[in-house]
Amino acid sequence: MKATYALYTDPESAKQAIVALKEMGVAQSDIVIMSPEPLEAYEFDPSEQETSMRWVAVLGGGIGCVFGASLPSLTQLLWPLNTGGMPIVSIWPNLIITFEMTMLGAIVATVISLVRAARLGRRLPEFYDPQVSDNKILVGIANPSDAQLPDVEQALRGGELKTIP
């Protein structure tokens, strides 16, 4: 596995390298960016900025609400008990179960959405530099072609350039 990357001390120079790589024609998915801390203010990867997490939570809550309302109601209708003249399906006690199932659906959907948005199930990067743990920002490309290599090195100027043969 070949890789060419540079280590930067500040986010602004790393962002300039990312912009230069994009202008060179490198796809965002081919650029490897590693940082020891989140740097949301610099928008290294614009696709990561917006998520549909709130709508997934609303959908999960809606599904939980429907399930939470129908579970006790159907149970009470399928196994009716004599309640001394009161209705078989009692709304107020069922609201507790409905509320709890709504919250459970929203929480489970949010956790699933968070795991997906954080890409926790993805493969590990193909290369890593231990200096990322020392507050350096890694920007690079895995497996650049030989024709691409001089342009990639030019785009990564301003950082500590390294190559994995």
mmCIF file with all atom_site columns, N, CA, C and O in Angstrom, residues 70-108:
data_model
loop_
_atom_site.group_PDB
_atom_site.id
_atom_site.type_symbol
_atom_site.label_atom_id
_atom_site.label_alt_id
_atom_site.label_comp_id
_atom_site.label_asym_id
_atom_site.label_entity_id
_atom_site.label_seq_id
_atom_site.pdbx_PDB_ins_code
_atom_site.Cartn_x
_atom_site.Cartn_y
_atom_site.Cartn_z
_atom_site.occupancy
_atom_site.B_iso_or_equiv
_atom_site.pdbx_formal_charge
_atom_site.auth_seq_id
_atom_site.auth_comp_id
_atom_site.auth_asym_id
_atom_site.auth_atom_id
_atom_site.pdbx_PDB_model_num
ATOM 1   N N  . SER A 1 70  ? -50.661 1.089   20.298 1.00 0.00 ? 70  SER A N  1
ATOM 2   C CA . SER A 1 70  ? -51.389 -0.098  19.856 1.00 0.00 ? 70  SER A CA 1
ATOM 3   C C  . SER A 1 70  ? -51.146 -1.310  20.745 1.00 0.00 ? 70  SER A C  1
ATOM 4   O O  . SER A 1 70  ? -52.047 -2.143  20.912 1.00 0.00 ? 70  SER A O  1
ATOM 5   N N  . LEU A 1 71  ? -49.974 -1.424  21.351 1.00 0.00 ? 71  LEU A N  1
ATOM 6   C CA . LEU A 1 71  ? -49.672 -2.604  22.176 1.00 0.00 ? 71  LEU A CA 1
ATOM 7   C C  . LEU A 1 71  ? -50.645 -2.753  23.349 1.00 0.00 ? 71  LEU A C  1
ATOM 8   O O  . LEU A 1 71  ? -51.292 -3.806  23.474 1.00 0.00 ? 71  LEU A O  1
ATOM 9   N N  . PRO A 1 72  ? -50.801 -1.762  24.218 1.00 0.00 ? 72  PRO A N  1
ATOM 10  C CA . PRO A 1 72  ? -51.748 -1.967  25.334 1.00 0.00 ? 72  PRO A CA 1
ATOM 11  C C  . PRO A 1 72  ? -53.204 -1.988  24.873 1.00 0.00 ? 72  PRO A C  1
ATOM 12  O O  . PRO A 1 72  ? -54.021 -2.727  25.441 1.00 0.00 ? 72  PRO A O  1
ATOM 13  N N  . SER A 1 73  ? -53.518 -1.192  23.856 1.00 0.00 ? 73  SER A N  1
ATOM 14  C CA . SER A 1 73  ? -54.911 -1.169  23.389 1.00 0.00 ? 73  SER A CA 1
ATOM 15  C C  . SER A 1 73  ? -55.316 -2.510  22.803 1.00 0.00 ? 73  SER A C  1
ATOM 16  O O  . SER A 1 73  ? -56.404 -3.034  23.110 1.00 0.00 ? 73  SER A O  1
ATOM 17  N N  . LEU A 1 74  ? -54.487 -3.078  21.957 1.00 0.00 ? 74  LEU A N  1
ATOM 18  C CA . LEU A 1 74  ? -54.807 -4.381  21.373 1.00 0.00 ? 74  LEU A CA 1
ATOM 19  C C  . LEU A 1 74  ? -54.819 -5.475  22.436 1.00 0.00 ? 74  LEU A C  1
ATOM 20  O O  . LEU A 1 74  ? -55.636 -6.399  22.380 1.00 0.00 ? 74  LEU A O  1
ATOM 21  N N  . THR A 1 75  ? -53.921 -5.384  23.399 1.00 0.00 ? 75  THR A N  1
ATOM 22  C CA . THR A 1 75  ? -53.900 -6.366  24.484 1.00 0.00 ? 75  THR A CA 1
ATOM 23  C C  . THR A 1 75  ? -55.196 -6.311  25.276 1.00 0.00 ? 75  THR A C  1
ATOM 24  O O  . THR A 1 75  ? -55.784 -7.345  25.620 1.00 0.00 ? 75  THR A O  1
ATOM 25  N N  . GLN A 1 76  ? -55.660 -5.090  25.571 1.00 0.00 ? 76  GLN A N  1
ATOM 26  C CA . GLN A 1 76  ? -56.898 -4.942  26.333 1.00 0.00 ? 76  GLN A CA 1
ATOM 27  C C  . GLN A 1 76  ? -58.112 -5.401  25.528 1.00 0.00 ? 76  GLN A C  1
ATOM 28  O O  . GLN A 1 76  ? -59.079 -5.919  26.095 1.00 0.00 ? 76  GLN A O  1
ATOM 29  N N  . LEU A 1 77  ? -58.071 -5.210  24.215 1.00 0.00 ? 77  LEU A N  1
ATOM 30  C CA . LEU A 1 77  ? -59.197 -5.649  23.377 1.00 0.00 ? 77  LEU A CA 1
ATOM 31  C C  . LEU A 1 77  ? -59.191 -7.159  23.162 1.00 0.00 ? 77  LEU A C  1
ATOM 32  O O  . LEU A 1 77  ? -60.255 -7.792  23.093 1.00 0.00 ? 77  LEU A O  1
ATOM 33  N N  . LEU A 1 78  ? -58.018 -7.755  23.047 1.00 0.00 ? 78  LEU A N  1
ATOM 34  C CA . LEU A 1 78  ? -57.939 -9.199  22.819 1.00 0.00 ? 78  LEU A CA 1
ATOM 35  C C  . LEU A 1 78  ? -58.253 -10.005 24.079 1.00 0.00 ? 78  LEU A C  1
ATOM 36  O O  . LEU A 1 78  ? -58.757 -11.118 23.991 1.00 0.00 ? 78  LEU A O  1
ATOM 37  N N  . TRP A 1 79  ? -57.926 -9.482  25.246 1.00 0.00 ? 79  TRP A N  1
ATOM 38  C CA . TRP A 1 79  ? -58.212 -10.148 26.506 1.00 0.00 ? 79  TRP A CA 1
ATOM 39  C C  . TRP A 1 79  ? -59.016 -9.196  27.405 1.00 0.00 ? 79  TRP A C  1
ATOM 40  O O  . TRP A 1 79  ? -58.500 -8.670  28.388 1.00 0.00 ? 79  TRP A O  1
ATOM 41  N N  . PRO A 1 80  ? -60.291 -9.006  27.068 1.00 0.00 ? 80  PRO A N  1
ATOM 42  C CA . PRO A 1 80  ? -61.085 -8.049  27.850 1.00 0.00 ? 80  PRO A CA 1
ATOM 43  C C  . PRO A 1 80  ? -61.345 -8.574  29.266 1.00 0.00 ? 80  PRO A C  1
ATOM 44  O O  . PRO A 1 80  ? -61.642 -9.750  29.467 1.00 0.00 ? 80  PRO A O  1
ATOM 45  N N  . LEU A 1 81  ? -61.190 -7.684  30.210 1.00 0.00 ? 81  LEU A N  1
ATOM 46  C CA . LEU A 1 81  ? -61.463 -8.009  31.610 1.00 0.00 ? 81  LEU A CA 1
ATOM 47  C C  . LEU A 1 81  ? -62.639 -7.163  32.088 1.00 0.00 ? 81  LEU A C  1
ATOM 48  O O  . LEU A 1 81  ? -62.786 -6.001  31.690 1.00 0.00 ? 81  LEU A O  1
ATOM 49  N N  . ASN A 1 82  ? -63.444 -7.755  32.927 1.00 0.00 ? 82  ASN A N  1
ATOM 50  C CA . ASN A 1 82  ? -64.550 -7.006  33.497 1.00 0.00 ? 82  ASN A CA 1
ATOM 51  C C  . ASN A 1 82  ? -63.980 -5.954  34.448 1.00 0.00 ? 82  ASN A C  1
ATOM 52  O O  . ASN A 1 82  ? -63.338 -6.279  35.441 1.00 0.00 ? 82  ASN A O  1
ATOM 53  N N  . THR A 1 83  ? -64.231 -4.676  34.128 1.00 0.00 ? 83  THR A N  1
ATOM 54  C CA . THR A 1 83  ? -63.672 -3.590  34.932 1.00 0.00 ? 83  THR A CA 1
ATOM 55  C C  . THR A 1 83  ? -64.751 -2.810  35.658 1.00 0.00 ? 83  THR A C  1
ATOM 56  O O  . THR A 1 83  ? -64.565 -1.654  36.011 1.00 0.00 ? 83  THR A O  1
ATOM 57  N N  . GLY A 1 84  ? -65.881 -3.413  35.877 1.00 0.00 ? 84  GLY A N  1
ATOM 58  C CA . GLY A 1 84  ? -66.935 -2.779  36.648 1.00 0.00 ? 84  GLY A CA 1
ATOM 59  C C  . GLY A 1 84  ? -67.576 -1.599  35.960 1.00 0.00 ? 84  GLY A C  1
ATOM 60  O O  . GLY A 1 84  ? -67.780 -0.555  36.565 1.00 0.00 ? 84  GLY A O  1
ATOM 61  N N  . GLY A 1 85  ? -67.882 -1.708  34.690 1.00 0.00 ? 85  GLY A N  1
ATOM 62  C CA . GLY A 1 85  ? -68.568 -0.660  33.965 1.00 0.00 ? 85  GLY A CA 1
ATOM 63  C C  . GLY A 1 85  ? -67.644 0.371   33.337 1.00 0.00 ? 85  GLY A C  1
ATOM 64  O O  . GLY A 1 85  ? -68.100 1.264   32.631 1.00 0.00 ? 85  GLY A O  1
ATOM 65  N N  . MET A 1 86  ? -66.345 0.281   33.583 1.00 0.00 ? 86  MET A N  1
ATOM 66  C CA . MET A 1 86  ? -65.409 1.224   32.956 1.00 0.00 ? 86  MET A CA 1
ATOM 67  C C  . MET A 1 86  ? -65.041 0.701   31.572 1.00 0.00 ? 86  MET A C  1
ATOM 68  O O  . MET A 1 86  ? -65.226 -0.477  31.279 1.00 0.00 ? 86  MET A O  1
ATOM 69  N N  . PRO A 1 87  ? -64.538 1.564   30.700 1.00 0.00 ? 87  PRO A N  1
ATOM 70  C CA . PRO A 1 87  ? -64.178 1.099   29.356 1.00 0.00 ? 87  PRO A CA 1
ATOM 71  C C  . PRO A 1 87  ? -63.058 0.056   29.393 1.00 0.00 ? 87  PRO A C  1
ATOM 72  O O  . PRO A 1 87  ? -62.200 0.092   30.260 1.00 0.00 ? 87  PRO A O  1
ATOM 73  N N  . ILE A 1 88  ? -63.094 -0.827  28.417 1.00 0.00 ? 88  ILE A N  1
ATOM 74  C CA . ILE A 1 88  ? -62.076 -1.878  28.322 1.00 0.00 ? 88  ILE A CA 1
ATOM 75  C C  . ILE A 1 88  ? -60.709 -1.253  28.025 1.00 0.00 ? 88  ILE A C  1
ATOM 76  O O  . ILE A 1 88  ? -59.716 -1.575  28.652 1.00 0.00 ? 88  ILE A O  1
ATOM 77  N N  . VAL A 1 89  ? -60.686 -0.358  27.040 1.00 0.00 ? 89  VAL A N  1
ATOM 78  C CA . VAL A 1 89  ? -59.435 0.331   26.689 1.00 0.00 ? 89  VAL A CA 1
ATOM 79  C C  . VAL A 1 89  ? -59.401 1.627   27.489 1.00 0.00 ? 89  VAL A C  1
ATOM 80  O O  . VAL A 1 89  ? -60.183 2.542   27.263 1.00 0.00 ? 89  VAL A O  1
ATOM 81  N N  . SER A 1 90  ? -58.481 1.703   28.422 1.00 0.00 ? 90  SER A N  1
ATOM 82  C CA . SER A 1 90  ? -58.371 2.897   29.262 1.00 0.00 ? 90  SER A CA 1
ATOM 83  C C  . SER A 1 90  ? -57.261 3.793   28.722 1.00 0.00 ? 90  SER A C  1
ATOM 84  O O  . SER A 1 90  ? -56.106 3.387   28.628 1.00 0.00 ? 90  SER A O  1
ATOM 85  N N  . ILE A 1 91  ? -57.627 5.009   28.367 1.00 0.00 ? 91  ILE A N  1
ATOM 86  C CA . ILE A 1 91  ? -56.709 5.927   27.695 1.00 0.00 ? 91  ILE A CA 1
ATOM 87  C C  . ILE A 1 91  ? -55.585 6.402   28.615 1.00 0.00 ? 91  ILE A C  1
ATOM 88  O O  . ILE A 1 91  ? -54.407 6.348   28.250 1.00 0.00 ? 91  ILE A O  1
ATOM 89  N N  . TRP A 1 92  ? -55.904 6.879   29.810 1.00 0.00 ? 92  TRP A N  1
ATOM 90  C CA . TRP A 1 92  ? -54.903 7.512   30.664 1.00 0.00 ? 92  TRP A CA 1
ATOM 91  C C  . TRP A 1 92  ? -53.783 6.559   31.082 1.00 0.00 ? 92  TRP A C  1
ATOM 92  O O  . TRP A 1 92  ? -52.605 6.934   31.007 1.00 0.00 ? 92  TRP A O  1
ATOM 93  N N  . PRO A 1 93  ? -54.049 5.355   31.528 1.00 0.00 ? 93  PRO A N  1
ATOM 94  C CA . PRO A 1 93  ? -52.924 4.461   31.833 1.00 0.00 ? 93  PRO A CA 1
ATOM 95  C C  . PRO A 1 93  ? -52.122 4.070   30.589 1.00 0.00 ? 93  PRO A C  1
ATOM 96  O O  . PRO A 1 93  ? -50.911 3.861   30.655 1.00 0.00 ? 93  PRO A O  1
ATOM 97  N N  . ASN A 1 94  ? -52.819 4.004   29.447 1.00 0.00 ? 94  ASN A N  1
ATOM 98  C CA . ASN A 1 94  ? -52.113 3.651   28.209 1.00 0.00 ? 94  ASN A CA 1
ATOM 99  C C  . ASN A 1 94  ? -51.164 4.762   27.759 1.00 0.00 ? 94  ASN A C  1
ATOM 100 O O  . ASN A 1 94  ? -50.201 4.499   27.046 1.00 0.00 ? 94  ASN A O  1
ATOM 101 N N  . LEU A 1 95  ? -51.447 6.000   28.142 1.00 0.00 ? 95  LEU A N  1
ATOM 102 C CA . LEU A 1 95  ? -50.563 7.113   27.761 1.00 0.00 ? 95  LEU A CA 1
ATOM 103 C C  . LEU A 1 95  ? -49.169 6.961   28.354 1.00 0.00 ? 95  LEU A C  1
ATOM 104 O O  . LEU A 1 95  ? -48.178 7.400   27.752 1.00 0.00 ? 95  LEU A O  1
ATOM 105 N N  . ILE A 1 96  ? -49.081 6.344   29.520 1.00 0.00 ? 96  ILE A N  1
ATOM 106 C CA . ILE A 1 96  ? -47.757 6.125   30.125 1.00 0.00 ? 96  ILE A CA 1
ATOM 107 C C  . ILE A 1 96  ? -46.934 5.199   29.243 1.00 0.00 ? 96  ILE A C  1
ATOM 108 O O  . ILE A 1 96  ? -45.772 5.477   28.931 1.00 0.00 ? 96  ILE A O  1
ATOM 109 N N  . ILE A 1 97  ? -47.535 4.109   28.812 1.00 0.00 ? 97  ILE A N  1
ATOM 110 C CA . ILE A 1 97  ? -46.824 3.162   27.945 1.00 0.00 ? 97  ILE A CA 1
ATOM 111 C C  . ILE A 1 97  ? -46.521 3.809   26.593 1.00 0.00 ? 97  ILE A C  1
ATOM 112 O O  . ILE A 1 97  ? -45.432 3.630   26.044 1.00 0.00 ? 97  ILE A O  1
ATOM 113 N N  . THR A 1 98  ? -47.465 4.574   26.075 1.00 0.00 ? 98  THR A N  1
ATOM 114 C CA . THR A 1 98  ? -47.257 5.261   24.799 1.00 0.00 ? 98  THR A CA 1
ATOM 115 C C  . THR A 1 98  ? -46.089 6.232   24.893 1.00 0.00 ? 98  THR A C  1
ATOM 116 O O  . THR A 1 98  ? -45.231 6.276   24.001 1.00 0.00 ? 98  THR A O  1
ATOM 117 N N  . PHE A 1 99  ? -46.035 7.006   25.963 1.00 0.00 ? 99  PHE A N  1
ATOM 118 C CA . PHE A 1 99  ? -44.939 7.954   26.151 1.00 0.00 ? 99  PHE A CA 1
ATOM 119 C C  . PHE A 1 99  ? -43.595 7.228   26.244 1.00 0.00 ? 99  PHE A C  1
ATOM 120 O O  . PHE A 1 99  ? -42.622 7.619   25.600 1.00 0.00 ? 99  PHE A O  1
ATOM 121 N N  . GLU A 1 100 ? -43.548 6.183   27.045 1.00 0.00 ? 100 GLU A N  1
ATOM 122 C CA . GLU A 1 100 ? -42.285 5.459   27.225 1.00 0.00 ? 100 GLU A CA 1
ATOM 123 C C  . GLU A 1 100 ? -41.822 4.818   25.915 1.00 0.00 ? 100 GLU A C  1
ATOM 124 O O  . GLU A 1 100 ? -40.627 4.837   25.593 1.00 0.00 ? 100 GLU A O  1
ATOM 125 N N  . MET A 1 101 ? -42.732 4.269   25.146 1.00 0.00 ? 101 MET A N  1
ATOM 126 C CA . MET A 1 101 ? -42.355 3.655   23.871 1.00 0.00 ? 101 MET A CA 1
ATOM 127 C C  . MET A 1 101 ? -41.945 4.713   22.844 1.00 0.00 ? 101 MET A C  1
ATOM 128 O O  . MET A 1 101 ? -41.066 4.468   22.007 1.00 0.00 ? 101 MET A O  1
ATOM 129 N N  . THR A 1 102 ? -42.562 5.899   22.904 1.00 0.00 ? 102 THR A N  1
ATOM 130 C CA . THR A 1 102 ? -42.160 6.992   22.021 1.00 0.00 ? 102 THR A CA 1
ATOM 131 C C  . THR A 1 102 ? -40.721 7.394   22.323 1.00 0.00 ? 102 THR A C  1
ATOM 132 O O  . THR A 1 102 ? -39.901 7.555   21.413 1.00 0.00 ? 102 THR A O  1
ATOM 133 N N  . MET A 1 103 ? -40.408 7.547   23.592 1.00 0.00 ? 103 MET A N  1
ATOM 134 C CA . MET A 1 103 ? -39.042 7.918   23.983 1.00 0.00 ? 103 MET A CA 1
ATOM 135 C C  . MET A 1 103 ? -38.053 6.812   23.617 1.00 0.00 ? 103 MET A C  1
ATOM 136 O O  . MET A 1 103 ? -36.950 7.094   23.137 1.00 0.00 ? 103 MET A O  1
ATOM 137 N N  . LEU A 1 104 ? -38.438 5.565   23.843 1.00 0.00 ? 104 LEU A N  1
ATOM 138 C CA . LEU A 1 104 ? -37.555 4.453   23.492 1.00 0.00 ? 104 LEU A CA 1
ATOM 139 C C  . LEU A 1 104 ? -37.273 4.433   21.996 1.00 0.00 ? 104 LEU A C  1
ATOM 140 O O  . LEU A 1 104 ? -36.127 4.265   21.561 1.00 0.00 ? 104 LEU A O  1
ATOM 141 N N  . GLY A 1 105 ? -38.308 4.629   21.183 1.00 0.00 ? 105 GLY A N  1
ATOM 142 C CA . GLY A 1 105 ? -38.118 4.662   19.732 1.00 0.00 ? 105 GLY A CA 1
ATOM 143 C C  . GLY A 1 105 ? -37.216 5.804   19.300 1.00 0.00 ? 105 GLY A C  1
ATOM 144 O O  . GLY A 1 105 ? -36.333 5.635   18.457 1.00 0.00 ? 105 GLY A O  1
ATOM 145 N N  . ALA A 1 106 ? -37.411 6.985   19.892 1.00 0.00 ? 106 ALA A N  1
ATOM 146 C CA . ALA A 1 106 ? -36.571 8.134   19.543 1.00 0.00 ? 106 ALA A CA 1
ATOM 147 C C  . ALA A 1 106 ? -35.128 7.908   19.974 1.00 0.00 ? 106 ALA A C  1
ATOM 148 O O  . ALA A 1 106 ? -34.190 8.235   19.235 1.00 0.00 ? 106 ALA A O  1
ATOM 149 N N  . ILE A 1 107 ? -34.916 7.344   21.151 1.00 0.00 ? 107 ILE A N  1
ATOM 150 C CA . ILE A 1 107 ? -33.554 7.118   21.650 1.00 0.00 ? 107 ILE A CA 1
ATOM 151 C C  . ILE A 1 107 ? -32.835 6.061   20.816 1.00 0.00 ? 107 ILE A C  1
ATOM 152 O O  . ILE A 1 107 ? -31.679 6.247   20.421 1.00 0.00 ? 107 ILE A O  1
ATOM 153 N N  . VAL A 1 108 ? -33.503 4.963   20.530 1.00 0.00 ? 108 VAL A N  1
ATOM 154 C CA . VAL A 1 108 ? -32.875 3.898   19.730 1.00 0.00 ? 108 VAL A CA 1
ATOM 155 C C  . VAL A 1 108 ? -32.554 4.415   18.325 1.00 0.00 ? 108 VAL A C  1
ATOM 156 O O  . VAL A 1 108 ? -31.460 4.176   17.796 1.00 0.00 ? 108 VAL A O  1
#
